[in-house]
Phi, psi and omega in degrees: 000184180273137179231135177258136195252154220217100171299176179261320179284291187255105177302040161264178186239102206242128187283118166235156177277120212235158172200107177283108177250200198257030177219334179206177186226109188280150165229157195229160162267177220202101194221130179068016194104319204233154169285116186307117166345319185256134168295124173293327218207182165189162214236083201226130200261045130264121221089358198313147140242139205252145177211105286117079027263139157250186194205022189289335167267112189281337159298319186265062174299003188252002169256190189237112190255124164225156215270129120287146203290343155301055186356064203241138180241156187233104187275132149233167216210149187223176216267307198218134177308297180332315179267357149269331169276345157290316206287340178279340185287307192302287204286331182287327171279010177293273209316326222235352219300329211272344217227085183319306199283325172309309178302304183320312168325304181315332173291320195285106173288142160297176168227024158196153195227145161209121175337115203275146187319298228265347212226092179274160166302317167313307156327303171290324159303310183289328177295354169275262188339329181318125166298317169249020154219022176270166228270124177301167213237119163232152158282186212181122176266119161253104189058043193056040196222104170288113170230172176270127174085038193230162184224163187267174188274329173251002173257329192278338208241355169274318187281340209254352179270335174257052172231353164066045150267341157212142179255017175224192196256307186311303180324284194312316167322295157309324177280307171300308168333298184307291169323317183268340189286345212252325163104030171279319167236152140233153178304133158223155151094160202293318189283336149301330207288304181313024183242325188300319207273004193280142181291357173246111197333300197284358139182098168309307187258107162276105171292062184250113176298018167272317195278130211264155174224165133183184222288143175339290219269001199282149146324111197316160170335126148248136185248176146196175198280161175299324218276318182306335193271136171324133192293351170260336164287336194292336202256023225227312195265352195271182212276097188334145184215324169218158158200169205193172166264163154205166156228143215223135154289100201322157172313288180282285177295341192109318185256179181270128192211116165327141150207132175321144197228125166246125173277090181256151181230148168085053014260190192252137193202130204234111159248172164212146186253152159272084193304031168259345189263162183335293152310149170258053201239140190285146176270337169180170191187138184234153145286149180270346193267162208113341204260176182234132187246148164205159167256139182295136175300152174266341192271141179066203182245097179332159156305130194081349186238144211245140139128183152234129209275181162260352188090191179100356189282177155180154192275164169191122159231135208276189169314348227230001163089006163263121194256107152280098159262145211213094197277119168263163183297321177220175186296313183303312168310302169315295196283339171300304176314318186284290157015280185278345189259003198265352163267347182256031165227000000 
């Protein structure tokens, strides 16, 4: 799948096509639409070391860093919590390939957590409050509700496992749980606070990037009203429903360039960002409704696509009469993307 890689010579950041195998991990460069033959680069995981989550980029919360055993280091950045922690189990049990019983750990959730003797609650707080390794602070739009000082549900379970406070996702939960029950944080914004009312502990607390959290003691919400917020934050603000790498073919030039894909409904809204860059900022976007989404024939070169593609494609054009081509990786992907955007138009 797609990934954005962090160079070694010029530190900028470049989308490669990754193929995990069970000793190294190859990357392609992406020319025209279609994948170059020869692997730009290969990964070779033996001596490997994994770090997940890591968090050395504060803009960047998604990534996977790994150690060669030459200490040559590698950031790859993934889309989604999901899809860095699928993409992190696949490469540690590659790395581990020799060694059967790690891996089966690596599979194995505890189904209990107990507080380690060394480690008060307190502790773990005042280590969030550190201004440089304590947990980052953001604003955050909710229901058209602006709030200050806030962290996500999945930035606490990311901070608290590399901070080696928990060594799972399960753990962390339970530990951030433990913190709000303790009146140490509390839930703003809709979808957490509505998690505190579930009768079941484990969730109470969401590893969720909607779900907002921050500290007990924090100042209040600064809000405004829906009718203040801007029509690009409003449209900014509705509820993730998919996101992905994909690649789309430009307007003007013509050519092909990965891009991040975020799917939104309430509203419905498709944007795409260019993940080499810094910023979270979208590159372009539409509303879907109005729009007719299809998938393209693979035999030859549809009408409108420029370049020679691998297929896989499909189109989505808006009321308005703007022709989006648009590549997934596989076929199965192509019919997931269509799926989901086509009830929200």
């Amino acid at each position: 799948g797609f990934l954005p890689l962090q160079g070694h010579v010029v530190r900028n950041w470049k989308v490669r096509w990754f193929v995990l195998l069970q000793d190294k991990l190859l990357y392609y460069k992406i020319e025209g639409g279609k994948k170059e033959p020869s692997p730009k680069g290969r990964i070779l995981l033996d001596g490997c070391t994994i770090t997940c989550p890591c968090l050395e980029y504060e803009n960047r919360p998604l990534l996977i860093k790994l150690k060669t055993k030459t200490n040559t280091d590698y950031f790859l950045e993934c889309c989604s919590r999901e899809e860095r922690d699928s993409w992190a189990l696949d490469i540690t049990g590659a790395i581990h390939a020799g060694h059967p019983v790690q891996v089966q750990e690596l599979h194995r959730m505890k189904n209990s957590f107990k507080l380690l003797e060394n480690i008060s609650l307190h502790n773990i707080v005042e280590r969030m409050y550190d201004s440089s390794t304590g947990i980052k602070l953001t604003r955050n739009l909710d229901q058209g509700n602006r709030y200050k000082e806030t962290f996500t549900g999945s930035a606490l379970v990311d901070w608290l496992i590399s901070n080696s406070f928990a060594v799972s996702r399960f753990e962390a939960v339970t530990l951030a749980s433990m913190l709000m029950d303790e009146n140490f944080i509390r839930p703003v914004g809709v979808r957490s606070t509505e998690a505190t009312r579930s009768s079941d502990p484990s969730e109470k607390f969401l590893d969720d990037s909607t779900a907002l959290y921050m500290f007990a003691e924090s100042s209040k919400k600064n809000t405004s009203s829906k009718e203040e917020v801007h029509f690009s934050i409003s449209e900014l603000s509705g509820t993730i429903v998919k996101q992905g790498f994909l690649v789309k073919q430009g307007h003007k030039r013509k050519n092909w360039k990965v891009r991040k894909f975020v799917l939104r409904a309430d509203p419905a809204f498709l944007h795409y960002y260019d993940p080499t860059k810094e910023d979270n900022k979208p590159v372009g976007g539409f509303s879907l409704r109005g729009c007719l989404v299809s998938a393209l024939e693979d035999n030859g070169v549809p009408a409108g696509v420029k370049g020679n593609v691998q297929g896989n494609l499909f189109k989505i054009i808006t009321k308005n009469d703007i022709h989006y081509y648009i590549q997934a990786s596989s076929k199965a992907e192509r019919v997931q993307w269509i799926e989901a955007i086509k009830p929200l138009t």
